[in-house]
mmCIF file of C-alpha atoms in Angstrom:
data_model
loop_
_atom_site.group_PDB
_atom_site.id
_atom_site.type_symbol
_atom_site.label_atom_id
_atom_site.label_comp_id
_atom_site.label_asym_id
_atom_site.label_seq_id
_atom_site.Cartn_x
_atom_site.Cartn_y
_atom_site.Cartn_z
ATOM 1 C CA UNK G 1 80.186 21.865 -59.939
ATOM 2 C CA UNK G 2 76.565 22.525 -58.832
ATOM 3 C CA UNK G 3 75.387 25.954 -57.981
ATOM 4 C CA UNK G 4 72.065 27.270 -56.815
ATOM 5 C CA UNK G 5 70.973 30.796 -57.428
ATOM 6 C CA UNK G 6 67.992 32.544 -55.848
ATOM 7 C CA UNK G 7 66.705 35.946 -56.338
ATOM 8 C CA UNK G 8 66.039 38.759 -55.474
ATOM 9 C CA UNK G 9 68.027 38.875 -52.241
ATOM 10 C CA UNK G 10 65.617 41.461 -50.620
ATOM 11 C CA UNK G 11 62.009 42.414 -51.473
ATOM 12 C CA UNK G 12 59.554 44.967 -50.044
ATOM 13 C CA UNK G 13 55.989 44.437 -51.337
ATOM 14 C CA UNK G 14 52.751 46.018 -50.314
ATOM 15 C CA UNK G 15 49.869 43.848 -48.792
ATOM 16 C CA UNK G 16 47.822 42.583 -51.823
ATOM 17 C CA UNK G 17 50.606 42.648 -54.374
ATOM 18 C CA UNK G 18 51.654 39.547 -56.156
ATOM 19 C CA UNK G 19 54.835 37.572 -55.474
ATOM 20 C CA UNK G 20 57.269 35.716 -57.623
ATOM 21 C CA UNK G 21 60.527 34.332 -56.326
ATOM 22 C CA UNK G 22 62.785 32.228 -58.463
ATOM 23 C CA UNK G 23 65.428 29.493 -57.749
ATOM 24 C CA UNK G 24 67.504 27.755 -60.286
ATOM 25 C CA UNK G 25 70.146 24.990 -59.912
ATOM 26 C CA UNK G 26 73.105 24.630 -62.335
ATOM 27 C CA UNK G 27 75.434 21.639 -62.855
ATOM 28 C CA UNK G 28 72.890 18.792 -62.228
ATOM 29 C CA UNK G 29 69.811 17.308 -63.572
ATOM 30 C CA UNK G 30 66.548 16.040 -61.979
ATOM 31 C CA UNK G 31 67.290 17.572 -58.561
ATOM 32 C CA UNK G 32 64.804 17.490 -55.679
ATOM 33 C CA UNK G 33 63.794 21.134 -54.907
ATOM 34 C CA UNK G 34 62.466 22.564 -51.756
ATOM 35 C CA UNK G 35 61.109 25.906 -50.496
ATOM 36 C CA UNK G 36 61.322 26.810 -46.758
ATOM 37 C CA UNK G 37 60.275 29.866 -44.842
ATOM 38 C CA UNK G 38 62.160 31.089 -41.811
ATOM 39 C CA UNK G 39 60.386 33.366 -39.324
ATOM 40 C CA UNK G 40 62.024 34.731 -36.284
ATOM 41 C CA UNK G 41 62.046 32.105 -33.412
ATOM 42 C CA UNK G 42 60.170 29.523 -35.620
ATOM 43 C CA UNK G 43 62.927 27.752 -37.239
ATOM 44 C CA UNK G 44 62.434 26.600 -40.961
ATOM 45 C CA UNK G 45 59.141 25.623 -42.182
ATOM 46 C CA UNK G 46 58.872 23.458 -45.387
ATOM 47 C CA UNK G 47 56.468 24.982 -47.690
ATOM 48 C CA UNK G 48 56.839 22.859 -51.089
ATOM 49 C CA UNK G 49 58.997 20.341 -52.451
ATOM 50 C CA UNK G 50 59.293 18.903 -56.029
ATOM 51 C CA UNK G 51 60.834 15.702 -57.174
ATOM 52 C CA UNK G 52 60.205 16.465 -60.810
ATOM 53 C CA UNK G 53 58.893 18.930 -63.552
ATOM 54 C CA UNK G 54 55.233 19.715 -62.670
ATOM 55 C CA UNK G 55 55.338 17.593 -59.505
ATOM 56 C CA UNK G 56 54.693 19.721 -56.489
ATOM 57 C CA UNK G 57 53.894 18.707 -52.864
ATOM 58 C CA UNK G 58 52.457 21.285 -50.529
ATOM 59 C CA UNK G 59 53.237 20.890 -46.813
ATOM 60 C CA UNK G 60 51.385 23.719 -45.245
ATOM 61 C CA UNK G 61 48.154 25.211 -46.583
ATOM 62 C CA UNK G 62 48.611 28.997 -47.114
ATOM 63 C CA UNK G 63 48.518 31.881 -49.296
ATOM 64 C CA UNK G 64 51.413 30.587 -51.354
ATOM 65 C CA UNK G 65 51.876 28.425 -54.416
ATOM 66 C CA UNK G 66 54.870 26.800 -56.255
ATOM 67 C CA UNK G 67 55.609 25.647 -59.721
ATOM 68 C CA UNK G 68 58.351 23.854 -61.598
ATOM 69 C CA UNK G 69 58.161 24.669 -65.168
ATOM 70 C CA UNK G 70 61.648 23.492 -66.090
ATOM 71 C CA UNK G 71 63.853 20.718 -64.518
ATOM 72 C CA UNK G 72 66.134 23.007 -62.555
ATOM 73 C CA UNK G 73 63.733 25.979 -61.885
ATOM 74 C CA UNK G 74 61.398 26.245 -58.923
ATOM 75 C CA UNK G 75 59.154 29.308 -58.540
ATOM 76 C CA UNK G 76 57.352 30.381 -55.374
ATOM 77 C CA UNK G 77 54.265 32.709 -55.953
ATOM 78 C CA UNK G 78 51.479 34.505 -54.414
ATOM 79 C CA UNK G 79 48.460 36.276 -55.994
ATOM 80 C CA UNK G 80 47.936 38.587 -52.870
ATOM 81 C CA UNK G 81 50.440 38.937 -50.259
ATOM 82 C CA UNK G 82 49.595 39.142 -46.609
ATOM 83 C CA UNK G 83 51.585 40.713 -43.721
ATOM 84 C CA UNK G 84 52.037 37.277 -42.401
ATOM 85 C CA UNK G 85 53.998 36.289 -45.546
ATOM 86 C CA UNK G 86 56.939 38.321 -44.443
ATOM 87 C CA UNK G 87 60.155 36.195 -43.731
ATOM 88 C CA UNK G 88 63.212 34.749 -45.063
ATOM 89 C CA UNK G 89 62.493 32.362 -47.876
ATOM 90 C CA UNK G 90 65.128 29.604 -48.658
ATOM 91 C CA UNK G 91 65.407 27.454 -51.723
ATOM 92 C CA UNK G 92 67.293 24.110 -51.457
ATOM 93 C CA UNK G 93 68.137 21.194 -53.633
ATOM 94 C CA UNK G 94 69.514 17.645 -53.308
ATOM 95 C CA UNK G 95 69.907 14.746 -55.530
ATOM 96 C CA UNK G 96 67.524 12.622 -53.710
ATOM 97 C CA UNK G 97 69.284 9.375 -54.708
ATOM 98 C CA UNK G 98 71.187 9.030 -51.553
ATOM 99 C CA UNK G 99 71.105 10.352 -47.990
ATOM 100 C CA UNK G 100 72.875 13.837 -48.204
ATOM 101 C CA UNK G 101 72.340 17.217 -46.861
ATOM 102 C CA UNK G 102 70.532 19.977 -48.688
ATOM 103 C CA UNK G 103 72.493 22.726 -50.500
ATOM 104 C CA UNK G 104 70.756 25.960 -49.681
ATOM 105 C CA UNK G 105 70.387 29.198 -51.717
ATOM 106 C CA UNK G 106 71.357 32.513 -50.192
ATOM 107 C CA UNK G 107 67.726 33.349 -49.408
ATOM 108 C CA UNK G 108 65.319 36.120 -50.015
ATOM 109 C CA UNK G 109 64.261 38.579 -47.255
ATOM 110 C CA UNK G 110 60.452 39.338 -47.917
ATOM 111 C CA UNK G 111 58.965 42.245 -46.025
ATOM 112 C CA UNK G 112 55.301 42.748 -46.717
ATOM 113 C CA UNK G 113 54.138 46.418 -45.651
ATOM 114 C CA UNK B 1 56.539 11.716 -37.961
ATOM 115 C CA UNK B 2 59.942 12.712 -37.137
ATOM 116 C CA UNK B 3 60.783 15.742 -34.973
ATOM 117 C CA UNK B 4 63.711 17.639 -33.500
ATOM 118 C CA UNK B 5 63.947 19.582 -30.162
ATOM 119 C CA UNK B 6 66.730 22.090 -29.720
ATOM 120 C CA UNK B 7 67.235 22.896 -25.990
ATOM 121 C CA UNK B 8 68.055 26.656 -25.507
ATOM 122 C CA UNK B 9 67.364 29.321 -28.077
ATOM 123 C CA UNK B 10 70.574 31.102 -27.038
ATOM 124 C CA UNK B 11 73.859 29.786 -25.847
ATOM 125 C CA UNK B 12 76.495 32.151 -24.620
ATOM 126 C CA UNK B 13 80.226 30.922 -24.259
ATOM 127 C CA UNK B 14 83.517 32.729 -23.939
ATOM 128 C CA UNK B 15 86.181 32.561 -26.684
ATOM 129 C CA UNK B 16 88.196 29.391 -26.079
ATOM 130 C CA UNK B 17 85.468 27.566 -24.027
ATOM 131 C CA UNK B 18 83.608 24.461 -24.770
ATOM 132 C CA UNK B 19 80.595 24.772 -27.171
ATOM 133 C CA UNK B 20 77.817 22.376 -26.591
ATOM 134 C CA UNK B 21 74.466 22.605 -28.423
ATOM 135 C CA UNK B 22 71.904 20.210 -27.669
ATOM 136 C CA UNK B 23 69.467 18.294 -30.063
ATOM 137 C CA UNK B 24 67.069 15.579 -29.314
ATOM 138 C CA UNK B 25 65.064 13.808 -32.058
ATOM 139 C CA UNK B 26 61.989 11.710 -32.254
ATOM 140 C CA UNK B 27 61.873 9.113 -35.028
ATOM 141 C CA UNK B 28 60.156 5.815 -35.410
ATOM 142 C CA UNK B 29 62.972 4.483 -37.665
ATOM 143 C CA UNK B 30 66.690 4.840 -37.560
ATOM 144 C CA UNK B 31 67.188 8.454 -38.110
ATOM 145 C CA UNK B 32 69.548 10.368 -40.415
ATOM 146 C CA UNK B 33 70.544 13.595 -38.578
ATOM 147 C CA UNK B 34 72.185 16.847 -39.706
ATOM 148 C CA UNK B 35 73.556 19.943 -38.316
ATOM 149 C CA UNK B 36 73.571 23.166 -40.232
ATOM 150 C CA UNK B 37 74.970 26.717 -39.572
ATOM 151 C CA UNK B 38 73.504 29.941 -40.714
ATOM 152 C CA UNK B 39 75.170 33.464 -40.642
ATOM 153 C CA UNK B 40 73.160 36.485 -40.695
ATOM 154 C CA UNK B 41 71.023 36.970 -43.931
ATOM 155 C CA UNK B 42 72.618 33.960 -45.433
ATOM 156 C CA UNK B 43 71.538 30.456 -46.399
ATOM 157 C CA UNK B 44 72.377 27.334 -44.409
ATOM 158 C CA UNK B 45 75.585 25.494 -44.633
ATOM 159 C CA UNK B 46 75.978 21.787 -43.762
ATOM 160 C CA UNK B 47 78.162 21.253 -40.794
ATOM 161 C CA UNK B 48 77.999 17.464 -40.491
ATOM 162 C CA UNK B 49 75.621 14.485 -40.879
ATOM 163 C CA UNK B 50 75.020 11.104 -39.514
ATOM 164 C CA UNK B 51 73.595 8.408 -41.546
ATOM 165 C CA UNK B 52 75.057 5.104 -40.589
ATOM 166 C CA UNK B 53 78.209 3.658 -39.133
ATOM 167 C CA UNK B 54 80.465 5.585 -36.657
ATOM 168 C CA UNK B 55 78.312 7.335 -34.055
ATOM 169 C CA UNK B 56 80.884 10.176 -33.625
ATOM 170 C CA UNK B 57 80.747 12.409 -36.551
ATOM 171 C CA UNK B 58 83.332 15.063 -37.462
ATOM 172 C CA UNK B 59 82.497 18.088 -39.453
ATOM 173 C CA UNK B 60 83.786 21.334 -40.806
ATOM 174 C CA UNK B 61 85.405 24.069 -38.562
ATOM 175 C CA UNK B 62 86.303 21.626 -35.845
ATOM 176 C CA UNK B 63 82.745 20.680 -34.993
ATOM 177 C CA UNK B 64 81.621 17.108 -34.159
ATOM 178 C CA UNK B 65 78.415 15.421 -32.989
ATOM 179 C CA UNK B 66 77.728 12.089 -31.304
ATOM 180 C CA UNK B 67 74.589 10.058 -32.127
ATOM 181 C CA UNK B 68 73.307 8.341 -28.975
ATOM 182 C CA UNK B 69 70.457 6.184 -29.766
ATOM 183 C CA UNK B 70 69.604 5.272 -26.093
ATOM 184 C CA UNK B 71 69.216 9.115 -25.363
ATOM 185 C CA UNK B 72 67.680 9.961 -28.704
ATOM 186 C CA UNK B 73 70.312 12.798 -28.903
ATOM 187 C CA UNK B 74 72.749 14.331 -31.428
ATOM 188 C CA UNK B 75 74.403 17.081 -29.535
ATOM 189 C CA UNK B 76 77.008 19.303 -31.423
ATOM 190 C CA UNK B 77 80.249 20.120 -29.684
ATOM 191 C CA UNK B 78 83.487 22.071 -30.303
ATOM 192 C CA UNK B 79 86.436 22.081 -27.892
ATOM 193 C CA UNK B 80 87.320 25.696 -28.138
ATOM 194 C CA UNK B 81 85.022 28.493 -29.437
ATOM 195 C CA UNK B 82 86.211 31.023 -31.711
ATOM 196 C CA UNK B 83 84.487 34.386 -32.421
ATOM 197 C CA UNK B 84 83.677 33.284 -35.889
ATOM 198 C CA UNK B 85 81.591 30.528 -34.554
ATOM 199 C CA UNK B 86 78.969 33.056 -33.603
ATOM 200 C CA UNK B 87 75.896 32.007 -35.692
ATOM 201 C CA UNK B 88 72.609 30.269 -35.491
ATOM 202 C CA UNK B 89 72.759 26.425 -35.586
ATOM 203 C CA UNK B 90 70.001 24.079 -36.666
ATOM 204 C CA UNK B 91 69.499 20.320 -36.009
ATOM 205 C CA UNK B 92 67.417 18.478 -38.616
ATOM 206 C CA UNK B 93 66.148 14.939 -38.963
ATOM 207 C CA UNK B 94 65.456 13.448 -42.428
ATOM 208 C CA UNK B 95 61.995 12.076 -43.065
ATOM 209 C CA UNK B 96 61.140 9.022 -45.090
ATOM 210 C CA UNK B 97 59.992 9.336 -48.539
ATOM 211 C CA UNK B 98 61.280 12.135 -50.630
ATOM 212 C CA UNK B 99 64.067 13.325 -48.432
ATOM 213 C CA UNK B 100 62.466 16.101 -46.723
ATOM 214 C CA UNK B 101 64.160 17.551 -43.551
ATOM 215 C CA UNK B 102 62.427 18.549 -40.422
ATOM 216 C CA UNK B 103 64.456 21.323 -38.623
ATOM 217 C CA UNK B 104 64.637 22.389 -34.896
ATOM 218 C CA UNK B 105 63.931 26.000 -34.205
ATOM 219 C CA UNK B 106 67.606 26.773 -33.947
ATOM 220 C CA UNK B 107 70.064 27.799 -31.254
ATOM 221 C CA UNK B 108 71.964 31.187 -31.602
ATOM 222 C CA UNK B 109 75.503 30.796 -30.407
ATOM 223 C CA UNK B 110 76.940 34.008 -28.873
ATOM 224 C CA UNK B 111 80.600 34.060 -28.354
ATOM 225 C CA UNK B 112 82.240 36.827 -26.198
ATOM 226 C CA UNK B 113 85.943 37.831 -26.018
#
């Protein structure tokens, strides 16, 4: 069966520090991968998605970047965190070959102080 | 572009009462619609989805939703609320292309004894 892993679960980082959040999917190949950010009262905002290795689409210009170095690995990064980067970050995957719902990871709570 | 509006950021019901969470969508093409549930500090779990066919869709935990094209709605219902239903619920519409989802801002369901 397929599983998605996301870590760390919580993170407290100072302003100006770098960020790296990792997401991996097991039990499938060539998944579509997504990064969402959830801020209080604002729902879920799509940040990046990827349909293949090295293929990254950015939805919102911001202080973040994403990379997909391997088929089932999706990384969210920042060189210098801002206070506004605080939020709950969710990774998700889907096969993309048919209409189906996403499967989400358990999320990372990022607090920038 | 597709969009989703969830009416009411908070809905309060008594245990055993009917649950009704409202969702209206905007789409220029026949939509694919989803409802997700999120418990505190967890990822999102798919409740149900509408793609094609029967307009009344049944999901997990006794929830169901009806697709009404004339009203551009996809409201979520459950005949009898349970304390364990207290969570945040998100309606989403699938966008064309690479299967990205646009989410509503969410409705927090509060269940009182």
